CSV table of C-alpha atoms and ligand atoms in Angstrom, one decimal:
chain,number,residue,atom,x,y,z
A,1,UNK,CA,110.7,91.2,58.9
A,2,UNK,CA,113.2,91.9,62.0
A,3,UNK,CA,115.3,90.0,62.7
A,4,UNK,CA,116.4,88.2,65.7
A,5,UNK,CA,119.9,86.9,67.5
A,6,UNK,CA,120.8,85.0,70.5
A,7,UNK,CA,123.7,86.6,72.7
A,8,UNK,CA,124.9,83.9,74.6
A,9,UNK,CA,123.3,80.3,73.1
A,10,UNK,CA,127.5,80.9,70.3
A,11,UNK,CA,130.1,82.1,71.9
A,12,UNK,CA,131.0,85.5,69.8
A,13,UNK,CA,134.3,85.5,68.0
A,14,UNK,CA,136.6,87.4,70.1
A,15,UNK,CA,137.9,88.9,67.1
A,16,UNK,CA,134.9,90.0,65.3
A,17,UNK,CA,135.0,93.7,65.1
A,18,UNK,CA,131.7,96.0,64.3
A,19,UNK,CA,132.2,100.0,63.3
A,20,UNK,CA,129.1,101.7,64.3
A,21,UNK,CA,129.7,105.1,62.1
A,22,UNK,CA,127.7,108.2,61.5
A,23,UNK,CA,126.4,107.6,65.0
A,24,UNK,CA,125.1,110.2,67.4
A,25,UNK,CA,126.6,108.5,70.1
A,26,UNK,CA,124.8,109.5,73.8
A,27,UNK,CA,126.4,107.9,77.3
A,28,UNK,CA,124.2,109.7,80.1
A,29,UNK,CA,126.5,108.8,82.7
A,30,UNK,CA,129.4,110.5,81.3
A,31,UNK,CA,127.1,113.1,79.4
A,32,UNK,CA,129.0,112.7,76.4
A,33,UNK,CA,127.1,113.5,73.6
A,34,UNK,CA,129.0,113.9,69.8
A,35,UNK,CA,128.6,113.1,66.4
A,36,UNK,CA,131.1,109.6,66.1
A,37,UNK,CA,131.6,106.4,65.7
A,38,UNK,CA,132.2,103.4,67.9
A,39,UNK,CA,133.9,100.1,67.8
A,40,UNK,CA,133.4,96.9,69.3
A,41,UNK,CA,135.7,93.7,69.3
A,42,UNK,CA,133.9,90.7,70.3
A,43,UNK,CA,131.8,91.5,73.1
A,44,UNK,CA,133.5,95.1,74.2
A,45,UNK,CA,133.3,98.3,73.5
A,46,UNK,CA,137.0,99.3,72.0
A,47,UNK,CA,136.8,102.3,71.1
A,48,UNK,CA,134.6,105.1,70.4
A,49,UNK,CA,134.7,109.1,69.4
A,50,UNK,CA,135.3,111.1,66.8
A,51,UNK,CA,137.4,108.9,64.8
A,52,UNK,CA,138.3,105.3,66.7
A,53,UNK,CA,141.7,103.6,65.9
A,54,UNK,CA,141.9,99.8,65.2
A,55,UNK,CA,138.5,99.3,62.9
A,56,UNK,CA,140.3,98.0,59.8
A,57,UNK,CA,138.9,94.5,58.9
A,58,UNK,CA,135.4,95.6,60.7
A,59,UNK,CA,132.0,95.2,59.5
A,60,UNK,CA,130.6,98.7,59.3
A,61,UNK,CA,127.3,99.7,60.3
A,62,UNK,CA,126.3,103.2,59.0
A,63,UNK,CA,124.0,104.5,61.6
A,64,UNK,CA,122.4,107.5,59.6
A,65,UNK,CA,123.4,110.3,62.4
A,66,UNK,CA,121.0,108.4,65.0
A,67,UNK,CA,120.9,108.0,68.4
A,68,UNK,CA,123.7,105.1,69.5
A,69,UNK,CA,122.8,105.1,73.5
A,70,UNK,CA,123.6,102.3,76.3
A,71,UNK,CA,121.0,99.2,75.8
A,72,UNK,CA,117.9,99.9,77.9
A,73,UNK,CA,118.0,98.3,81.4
A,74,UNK,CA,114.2,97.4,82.4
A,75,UNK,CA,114.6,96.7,86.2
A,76,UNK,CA,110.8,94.9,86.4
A,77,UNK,CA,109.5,92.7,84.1
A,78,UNK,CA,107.4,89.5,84.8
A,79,UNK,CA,108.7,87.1,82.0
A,80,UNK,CA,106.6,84.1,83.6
A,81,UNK,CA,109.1,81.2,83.5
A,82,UNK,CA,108.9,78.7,85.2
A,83,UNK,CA,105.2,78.2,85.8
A,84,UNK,CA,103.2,80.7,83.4
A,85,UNK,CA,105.1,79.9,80.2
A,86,UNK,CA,101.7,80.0,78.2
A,87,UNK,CA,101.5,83.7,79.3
A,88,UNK,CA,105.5,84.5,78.3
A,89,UNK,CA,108.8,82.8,78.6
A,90,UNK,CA,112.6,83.9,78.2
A,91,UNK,CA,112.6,83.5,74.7
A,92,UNK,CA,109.3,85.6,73.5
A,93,UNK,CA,110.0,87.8,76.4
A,94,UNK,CA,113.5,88.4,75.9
A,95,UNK,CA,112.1,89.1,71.9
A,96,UNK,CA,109.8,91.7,73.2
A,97,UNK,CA,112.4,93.4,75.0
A,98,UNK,CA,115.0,93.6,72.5
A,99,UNK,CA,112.3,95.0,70.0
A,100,UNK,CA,111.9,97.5,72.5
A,101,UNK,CA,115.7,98.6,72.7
A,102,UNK,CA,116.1,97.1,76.2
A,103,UNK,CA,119.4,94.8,76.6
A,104,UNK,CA,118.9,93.9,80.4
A,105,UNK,CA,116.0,92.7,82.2
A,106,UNK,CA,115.2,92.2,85.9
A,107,UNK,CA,112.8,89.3,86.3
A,108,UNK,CA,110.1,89.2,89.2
A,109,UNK,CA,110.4,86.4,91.3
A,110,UNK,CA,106.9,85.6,91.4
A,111,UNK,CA,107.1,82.5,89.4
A,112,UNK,CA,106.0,78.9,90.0
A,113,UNK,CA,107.7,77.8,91.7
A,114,UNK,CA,108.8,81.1,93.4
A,115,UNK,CA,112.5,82.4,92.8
A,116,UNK,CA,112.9,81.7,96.8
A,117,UNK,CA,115.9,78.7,96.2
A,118,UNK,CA,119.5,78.9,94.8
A,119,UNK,CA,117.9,76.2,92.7
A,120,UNK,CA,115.1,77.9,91.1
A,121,UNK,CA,117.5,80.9,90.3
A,122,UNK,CA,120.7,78.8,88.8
A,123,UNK,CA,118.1,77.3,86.4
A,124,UNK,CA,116.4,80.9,85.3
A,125,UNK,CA,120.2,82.2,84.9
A,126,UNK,CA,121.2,79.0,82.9
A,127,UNK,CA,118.0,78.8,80.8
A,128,UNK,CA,118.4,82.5,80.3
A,129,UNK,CA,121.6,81.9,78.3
A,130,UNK,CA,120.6,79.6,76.3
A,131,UNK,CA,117.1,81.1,75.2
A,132,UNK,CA,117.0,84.3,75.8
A,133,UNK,CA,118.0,87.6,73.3
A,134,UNK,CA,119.1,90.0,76.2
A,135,UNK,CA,121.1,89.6,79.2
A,136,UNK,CA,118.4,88.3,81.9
A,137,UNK,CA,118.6,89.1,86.0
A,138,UNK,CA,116.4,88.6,88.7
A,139,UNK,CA,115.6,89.9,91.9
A,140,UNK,CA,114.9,86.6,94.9
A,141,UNK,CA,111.8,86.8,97.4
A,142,UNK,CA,112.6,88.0,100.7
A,143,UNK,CA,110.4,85.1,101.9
A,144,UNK,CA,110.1,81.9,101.3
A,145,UNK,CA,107.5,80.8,98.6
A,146,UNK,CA,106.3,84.5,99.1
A,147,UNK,CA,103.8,83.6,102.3
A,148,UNK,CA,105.4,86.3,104.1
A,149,UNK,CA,106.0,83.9,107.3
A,150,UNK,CA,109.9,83.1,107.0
A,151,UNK,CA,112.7,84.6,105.7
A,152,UNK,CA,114.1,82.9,102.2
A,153,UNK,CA,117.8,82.1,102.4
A,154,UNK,CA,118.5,85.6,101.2
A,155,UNK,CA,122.6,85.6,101.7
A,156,UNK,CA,122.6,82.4,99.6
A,157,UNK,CA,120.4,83.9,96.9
A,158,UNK,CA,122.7,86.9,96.5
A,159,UNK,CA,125.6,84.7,96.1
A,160,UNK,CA,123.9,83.0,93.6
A,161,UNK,CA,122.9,86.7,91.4
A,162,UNK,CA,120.6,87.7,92.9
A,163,UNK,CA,120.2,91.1,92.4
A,164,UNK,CA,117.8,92.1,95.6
A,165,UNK,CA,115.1,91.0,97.4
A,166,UNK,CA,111.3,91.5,97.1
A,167,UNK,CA,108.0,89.5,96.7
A,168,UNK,CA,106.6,91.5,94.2
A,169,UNK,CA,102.6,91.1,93.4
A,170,UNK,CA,103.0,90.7,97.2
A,171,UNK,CA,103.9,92.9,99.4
A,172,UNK,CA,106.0,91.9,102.9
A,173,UNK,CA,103.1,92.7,105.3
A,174,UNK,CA,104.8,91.1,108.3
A,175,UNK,CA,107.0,94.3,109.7
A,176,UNK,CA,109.6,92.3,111.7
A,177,UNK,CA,110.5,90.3,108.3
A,178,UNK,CA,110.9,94.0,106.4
A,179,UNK,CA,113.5,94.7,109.7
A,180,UNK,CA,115.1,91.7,109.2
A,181,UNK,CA,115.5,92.0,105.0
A,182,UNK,CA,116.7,95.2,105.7
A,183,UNK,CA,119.6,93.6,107.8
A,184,UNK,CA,120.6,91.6,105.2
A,185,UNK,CA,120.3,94.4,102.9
A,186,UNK,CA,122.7,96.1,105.1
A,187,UNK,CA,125.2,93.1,105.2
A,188,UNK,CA,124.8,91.7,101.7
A,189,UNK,CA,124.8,95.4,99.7
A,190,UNK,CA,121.7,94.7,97.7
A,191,UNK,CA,118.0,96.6,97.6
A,192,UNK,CA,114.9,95.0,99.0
A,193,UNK,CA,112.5,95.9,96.6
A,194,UNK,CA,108.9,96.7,97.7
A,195,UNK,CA,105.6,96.3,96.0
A,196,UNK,CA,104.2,98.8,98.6
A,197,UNK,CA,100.7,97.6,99.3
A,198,UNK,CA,98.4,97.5,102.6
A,199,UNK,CA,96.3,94.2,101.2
A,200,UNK,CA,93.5,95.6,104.6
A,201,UNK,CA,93.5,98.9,103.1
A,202,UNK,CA,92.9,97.2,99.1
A,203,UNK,CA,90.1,94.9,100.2
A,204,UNK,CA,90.0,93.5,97.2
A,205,UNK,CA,89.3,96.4,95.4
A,206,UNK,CA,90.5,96.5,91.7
A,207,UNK,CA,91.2,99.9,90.2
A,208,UNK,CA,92.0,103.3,92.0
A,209,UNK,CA,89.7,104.4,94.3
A,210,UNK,CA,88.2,107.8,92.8
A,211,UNK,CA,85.0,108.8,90.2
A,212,UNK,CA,85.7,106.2,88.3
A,213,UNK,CA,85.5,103.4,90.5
A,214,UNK,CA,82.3,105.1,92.2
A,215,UNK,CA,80.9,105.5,88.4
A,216,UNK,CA,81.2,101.7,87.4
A,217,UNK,CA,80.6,100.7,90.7
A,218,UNK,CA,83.3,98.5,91.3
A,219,UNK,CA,85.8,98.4,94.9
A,220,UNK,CA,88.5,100.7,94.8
A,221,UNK,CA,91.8,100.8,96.2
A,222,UNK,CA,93.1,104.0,97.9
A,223,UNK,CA,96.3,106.3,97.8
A,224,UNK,CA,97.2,104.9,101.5
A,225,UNK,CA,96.9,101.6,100.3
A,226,UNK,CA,100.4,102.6,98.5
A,227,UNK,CA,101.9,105.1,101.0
A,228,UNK,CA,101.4,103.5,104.7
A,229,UNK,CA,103.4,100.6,103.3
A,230,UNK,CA,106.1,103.2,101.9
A,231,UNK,CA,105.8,105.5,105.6
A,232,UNK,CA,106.7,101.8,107.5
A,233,UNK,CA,109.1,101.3,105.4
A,234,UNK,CA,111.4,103.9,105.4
A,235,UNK,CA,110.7,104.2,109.2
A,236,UNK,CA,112.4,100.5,109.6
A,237,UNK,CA,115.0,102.1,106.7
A,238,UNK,CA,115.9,104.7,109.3
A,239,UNK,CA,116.5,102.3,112.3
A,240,UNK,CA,118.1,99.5,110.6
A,241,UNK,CA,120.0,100.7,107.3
A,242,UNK,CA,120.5,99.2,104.3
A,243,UNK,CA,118.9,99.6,101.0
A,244,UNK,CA,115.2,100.7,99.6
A,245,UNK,CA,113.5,100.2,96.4
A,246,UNK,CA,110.1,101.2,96.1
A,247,UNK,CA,108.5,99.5,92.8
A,248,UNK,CA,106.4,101.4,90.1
A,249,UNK,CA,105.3,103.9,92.5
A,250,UNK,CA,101.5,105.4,91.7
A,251,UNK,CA,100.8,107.6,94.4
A,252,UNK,CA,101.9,111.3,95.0
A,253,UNK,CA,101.8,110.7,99.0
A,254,UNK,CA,104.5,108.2,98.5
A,255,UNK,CA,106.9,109.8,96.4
A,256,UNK,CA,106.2,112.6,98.8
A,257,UNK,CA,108.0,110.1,101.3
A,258,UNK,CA,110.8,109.3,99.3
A,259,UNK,CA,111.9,112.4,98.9
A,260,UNK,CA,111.7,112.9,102.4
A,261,UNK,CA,113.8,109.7,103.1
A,262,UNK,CA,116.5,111.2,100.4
A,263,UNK,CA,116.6,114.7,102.4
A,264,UNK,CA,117.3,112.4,104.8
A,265,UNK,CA,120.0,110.9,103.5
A,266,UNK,CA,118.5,107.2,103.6
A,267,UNK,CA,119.2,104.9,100.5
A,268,UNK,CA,115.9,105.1,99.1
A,269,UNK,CA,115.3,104.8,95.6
A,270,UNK,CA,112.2,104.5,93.5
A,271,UNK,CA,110.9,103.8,90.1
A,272,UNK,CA,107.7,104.5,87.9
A,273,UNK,CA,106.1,102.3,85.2
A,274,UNK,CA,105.1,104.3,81.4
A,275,UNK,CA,101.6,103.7,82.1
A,276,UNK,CA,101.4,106.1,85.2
A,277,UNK,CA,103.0,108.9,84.1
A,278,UNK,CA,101.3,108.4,81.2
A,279,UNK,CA,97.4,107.4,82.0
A,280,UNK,CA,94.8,108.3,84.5
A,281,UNK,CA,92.3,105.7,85.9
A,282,UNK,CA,89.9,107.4,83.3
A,283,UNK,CA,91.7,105.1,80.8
A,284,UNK,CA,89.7,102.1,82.3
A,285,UNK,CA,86.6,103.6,81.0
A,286,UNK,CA,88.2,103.1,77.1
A,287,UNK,CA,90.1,99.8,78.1
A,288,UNK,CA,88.0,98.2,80.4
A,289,UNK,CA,90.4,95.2,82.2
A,290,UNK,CA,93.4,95.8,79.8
A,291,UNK,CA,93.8,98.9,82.2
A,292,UNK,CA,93.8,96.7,85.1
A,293,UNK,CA,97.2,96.5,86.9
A,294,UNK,CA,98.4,96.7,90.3
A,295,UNK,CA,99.1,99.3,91.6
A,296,UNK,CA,96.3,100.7,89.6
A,297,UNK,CA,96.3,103.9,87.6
A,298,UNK,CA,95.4,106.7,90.0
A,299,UNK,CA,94.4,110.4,89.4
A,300,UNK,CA,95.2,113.0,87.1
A,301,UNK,CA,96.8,114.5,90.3
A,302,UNK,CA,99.0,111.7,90.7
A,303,UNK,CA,99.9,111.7,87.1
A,304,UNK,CA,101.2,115.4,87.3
A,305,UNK,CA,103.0,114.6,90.7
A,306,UNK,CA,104.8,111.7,88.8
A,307,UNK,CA,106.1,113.8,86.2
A,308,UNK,CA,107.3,116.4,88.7
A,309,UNK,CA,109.3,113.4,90.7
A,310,UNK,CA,110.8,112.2,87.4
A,311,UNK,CA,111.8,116.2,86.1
A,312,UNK,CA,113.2,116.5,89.8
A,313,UNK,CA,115.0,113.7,89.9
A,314,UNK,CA,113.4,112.0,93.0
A,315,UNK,CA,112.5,109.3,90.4
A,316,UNK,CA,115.3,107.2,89.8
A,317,UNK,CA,114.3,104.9,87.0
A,318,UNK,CA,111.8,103.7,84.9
A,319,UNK,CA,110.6,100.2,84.3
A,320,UNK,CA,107.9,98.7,82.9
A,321,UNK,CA,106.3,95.7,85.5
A,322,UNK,CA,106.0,94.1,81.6
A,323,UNK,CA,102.9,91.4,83.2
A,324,UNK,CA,102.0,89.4,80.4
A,325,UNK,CA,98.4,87.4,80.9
A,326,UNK,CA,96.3,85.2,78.0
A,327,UNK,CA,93.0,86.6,76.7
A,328,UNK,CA,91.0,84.2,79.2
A,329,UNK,CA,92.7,85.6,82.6
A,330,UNK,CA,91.7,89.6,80.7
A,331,UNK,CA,88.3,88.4,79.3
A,332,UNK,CA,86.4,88.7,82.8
A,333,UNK,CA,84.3,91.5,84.7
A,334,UNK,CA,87.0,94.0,86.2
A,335,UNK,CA,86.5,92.8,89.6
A,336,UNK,CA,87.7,89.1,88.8
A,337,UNK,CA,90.4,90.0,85.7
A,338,UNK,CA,94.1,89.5,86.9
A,339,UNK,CA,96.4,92.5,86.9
A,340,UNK,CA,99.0,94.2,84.6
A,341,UNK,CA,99.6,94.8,81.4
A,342,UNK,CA,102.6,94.1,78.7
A,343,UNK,CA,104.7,96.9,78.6
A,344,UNK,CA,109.0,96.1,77.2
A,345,UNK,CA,108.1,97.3,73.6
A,346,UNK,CA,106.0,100.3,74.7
A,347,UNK,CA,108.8,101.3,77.2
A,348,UNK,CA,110.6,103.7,74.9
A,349,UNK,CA,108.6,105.7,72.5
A,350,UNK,CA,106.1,106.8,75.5
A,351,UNK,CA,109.4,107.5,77.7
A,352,UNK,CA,110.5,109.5,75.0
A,353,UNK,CA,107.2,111.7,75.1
A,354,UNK,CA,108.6,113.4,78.2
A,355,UNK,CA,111.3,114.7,76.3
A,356,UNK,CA,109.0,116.1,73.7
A,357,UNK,CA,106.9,117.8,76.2
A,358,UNK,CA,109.9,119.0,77.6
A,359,UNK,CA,110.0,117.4,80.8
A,360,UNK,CA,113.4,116.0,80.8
A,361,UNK,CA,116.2,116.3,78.7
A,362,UNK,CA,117.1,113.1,76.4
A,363,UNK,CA,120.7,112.7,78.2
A,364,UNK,CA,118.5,112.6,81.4
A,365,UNK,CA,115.8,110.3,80.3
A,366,UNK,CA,118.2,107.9,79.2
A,367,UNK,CA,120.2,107.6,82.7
A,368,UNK,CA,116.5,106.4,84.1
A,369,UNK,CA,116.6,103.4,81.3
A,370,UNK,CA,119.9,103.0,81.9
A,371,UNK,CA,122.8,104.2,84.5
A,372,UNK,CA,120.6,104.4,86.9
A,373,UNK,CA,118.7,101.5,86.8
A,374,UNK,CA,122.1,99.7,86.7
A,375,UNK,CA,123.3,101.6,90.0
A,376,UNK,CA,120.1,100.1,91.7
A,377,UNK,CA,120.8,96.9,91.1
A,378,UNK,CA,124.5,96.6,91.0
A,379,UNK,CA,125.1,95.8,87.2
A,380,UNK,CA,127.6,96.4,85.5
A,381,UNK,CA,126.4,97.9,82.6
A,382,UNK,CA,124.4,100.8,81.6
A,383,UNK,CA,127.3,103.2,80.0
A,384,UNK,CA,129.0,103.4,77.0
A,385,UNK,CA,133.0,103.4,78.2
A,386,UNK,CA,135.7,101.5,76.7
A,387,UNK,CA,135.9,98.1,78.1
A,388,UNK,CA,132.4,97.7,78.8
A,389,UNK,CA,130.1,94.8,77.9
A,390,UNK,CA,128.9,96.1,74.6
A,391,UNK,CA,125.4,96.1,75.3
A,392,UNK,CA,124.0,99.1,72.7
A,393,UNK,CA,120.7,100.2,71.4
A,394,UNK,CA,120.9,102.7,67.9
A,395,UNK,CA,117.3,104.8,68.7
A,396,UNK,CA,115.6,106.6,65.3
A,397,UNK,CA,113.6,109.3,67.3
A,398,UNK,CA,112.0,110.8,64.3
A,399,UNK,CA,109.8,107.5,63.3
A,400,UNK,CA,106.3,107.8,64.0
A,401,UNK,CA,104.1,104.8,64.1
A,402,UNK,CA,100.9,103.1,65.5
A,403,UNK,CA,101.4,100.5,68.6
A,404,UNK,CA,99.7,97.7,67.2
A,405,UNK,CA,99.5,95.3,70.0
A,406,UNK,CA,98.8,92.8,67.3
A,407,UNK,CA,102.5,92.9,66.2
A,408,UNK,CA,104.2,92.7,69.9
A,409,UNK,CA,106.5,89.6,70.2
A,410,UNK,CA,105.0,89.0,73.6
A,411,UNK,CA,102.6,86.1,73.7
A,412,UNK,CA,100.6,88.2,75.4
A,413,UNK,CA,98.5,91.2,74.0
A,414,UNK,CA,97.2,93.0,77.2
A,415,UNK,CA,98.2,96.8,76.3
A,416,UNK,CA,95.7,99.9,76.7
A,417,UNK,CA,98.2,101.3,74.3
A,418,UNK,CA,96.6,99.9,71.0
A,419,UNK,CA,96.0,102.5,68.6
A,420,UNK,CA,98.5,105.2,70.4
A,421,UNK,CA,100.7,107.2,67.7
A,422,UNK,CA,103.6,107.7,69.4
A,423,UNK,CA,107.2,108.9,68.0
A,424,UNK,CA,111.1,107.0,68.3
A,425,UNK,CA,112.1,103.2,68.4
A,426,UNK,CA,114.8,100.9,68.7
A,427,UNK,CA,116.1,100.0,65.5
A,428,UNK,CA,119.0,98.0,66.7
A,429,UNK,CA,119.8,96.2,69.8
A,430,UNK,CA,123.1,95.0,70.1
A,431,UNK,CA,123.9,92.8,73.7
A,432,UNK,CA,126.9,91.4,74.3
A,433,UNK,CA,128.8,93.0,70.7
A,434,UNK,CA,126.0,90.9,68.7
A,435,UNK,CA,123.3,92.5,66.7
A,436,UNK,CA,120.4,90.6,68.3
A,437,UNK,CA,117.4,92.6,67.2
A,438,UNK,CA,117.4,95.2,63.4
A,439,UNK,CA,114.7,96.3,61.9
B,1,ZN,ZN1,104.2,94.8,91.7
């Protein structure tokens, strides 16, 4: 059985040192990449190389010439608390992620209540110590209780950690409150994050409008759903300044924009979710609502453009919108099911795909898991260098297995990935200089 470790709820002796040896050791930031070892004292990195001075006394870890990278950073994940804790909470959440080689999450702030008051986010932060197995951040809403009317306290919220803006699940219709986030974007240094959506041009429609939504009869919901949002956007980007993030973009018209806003110049960034680079909406017809999520799986088209954006390097990141539901909200026609699907211990192995189809070199796969996600957000993390926070994860690329939803640490079970054979996991998390997750 794995086992499991809390960073935070002990404080780590300061002394305690770990020798990771025999390591293939992999910071994409720096592009080092060597056969080494690597030390940590209490929660730093020490040392690492070749040979690293000042291990004596350490308990040594023998990594069997496999992959010793940054810990994962997972910039959208929905982990449910407060409010939805039937669904997922920091604890089984934080599980998930670890199991899936990711050290940092971003939570969504579409909670209950919202993450729209200092309040609200002190308590996630402070539970979050004390419960959960990776470090835990969250993003704030740009309005308050997510109506999309007034404007939450947003310089407030960044004092208090937050790490950007957005009202995910909803988008910010209301173009004069996107000019005015973007202001404070400007002032406070921090991203408002989109979930770019036209809820006219959706009308409630469910999956991606195309042959398969025509074929089961159902309402779809159209590329320009996605990219007029995106095109308004980045047209109040240009006149105001600040900072854009566009969340798990589907559509090829709007990464088409972002690379337009990047010729630009603008500070645009975006990221894609696993399950659209990976799947088309023809998935649907072999997982029914458990390939329900918003925004929805598109064409093959779409697929292909996504892979060209993250070979490019017009996609910055990859996250996973990790949306845990129950069984009942899942077990419904497709019209009425809720969106999104479970996705922190699926994150890796079907990331690491792209590299086997030789779309994008390890090094650079990694810095979309990991540097870069950090450099949206502002953490400080996501590089191996002496000094840092020792957040780690040791990666065995060669193990192939069988997701088996069955065995997530979620509560929740909502994958279209059952039965996938896929190739590479996490076989030891380490956050914070603790071994918090071993196989
Ligand atoms: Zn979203």
């Amino acid at each position: 059985m794995p086992k499991f470790q809390l960073p935070y709820a002990q404080p780590i002796d300061p002394s305690k040192k770990i020798l990771y040896k025999n390591a293939r050791i992999i910071d994409p930031k720096s592009g080092f990449d060597q056969a080494g070892e690597l030390l940590t004292i209490g929660d730093k990195i020490a040392d690492f190389g070749q040979k690293v001075s000042g291990s004596e006394n350490a308990e040594v870890i023998d990594c069997g010439g496999k992959v010793l990278a940054p810990g994962l950073i997972d910039i959208q994940v929905h982990f449910r608390y407060p409010g939805q804790t039937h669904k997922e909470d920091l604890e089984s959440g934080s599980k998930s992620a670890v199991a899936g080689g990711i050290t940092t999450v971003v939570c969504q702030p579409n909670t209950n209540p919202t993450l729209d008051s200092v309040e609200v986010l002190n308590d996630l932060h402070s539970k979050a110590l004390e419960a959960a197995h990776c470090n835990v951040r969250a993003y704030a809403c740009v309005t308050k209780n997510m109506k999309g009317e007034e404007l939450a306290d947003l310089p407030a919220l960044k004092a208090a950690g937050a790490v950007g803006f957005t009202d995910d699940g909803l988008p910010v219709m209301n173009a004069h409150l996107m000019r005015r986030a973007f202001e404070a974007s400007r002032d406070l240094g921090v991203v408002v994050a989109q979930h770019a959506e036209d809820l006219n041009l959706t009308n409630k429609g469910c999956i991606n409008e195309g042959e398969v939504s025509k074929q089961l009869g159902v309402r779809g919901i159209p590329n320009i759903s996605e990219s007029v949002i995106v095109e308004r956007d980045l047209a109040i980007l240009e006149a105001i300044g600040g900072k854009y993030h566009l969340l798990h973009v589907s559509t090829r018209e709007a990464l088409e924009a972002i690379k337009r806003a990047k010729a630009k110049g603008l500070k645009a960034t975006v990221e894609v979710s696993p399950h659209h680079f990976t799947l088309t909406d023809q998935q649907v017809l072999k997982s029914g609502t458990n390939a329900k999520m918003n925004p929805p799986l598109r064409s093959e088209l779409d697929r292909l453009a996504l892979i060209e954006g993250l070979r490019d390097g017009v996609i910055d990141a990859i996250a996973t919108d990790h949306a845990p539901h129950d069984i009942a909200s899942k077990e419904k026609p497709l019209a009425e099911a809720t969106f999104g699907i479970v996705g922190v211990e699926t994150m890796l192995p079907l990331s690491l795909n792209l590299v086997d189809q030789g779309v994008l070199s390890l090094r650079d796969l990694l810095a979309k898991m990991t540097c870069n996600a950090a450099e949206i957000i502002n953490f400080d993390g996501g590089e191996i260098k002496v000094g840092a926070r020792a957040d780690l994860v040791l990666i065995d690329l060669d193990s192939e297995w069988e997701i088996d939803s069955s065995n997530f640490f979620s509560k929740s079970k909502n994958s279209p990935f059952d039965g996938f054979k896929v190739k590479g996991r996490a076989i030891k998390t380490v956050v914070a200089g603790k071994v918090v997750y071993e196989i």
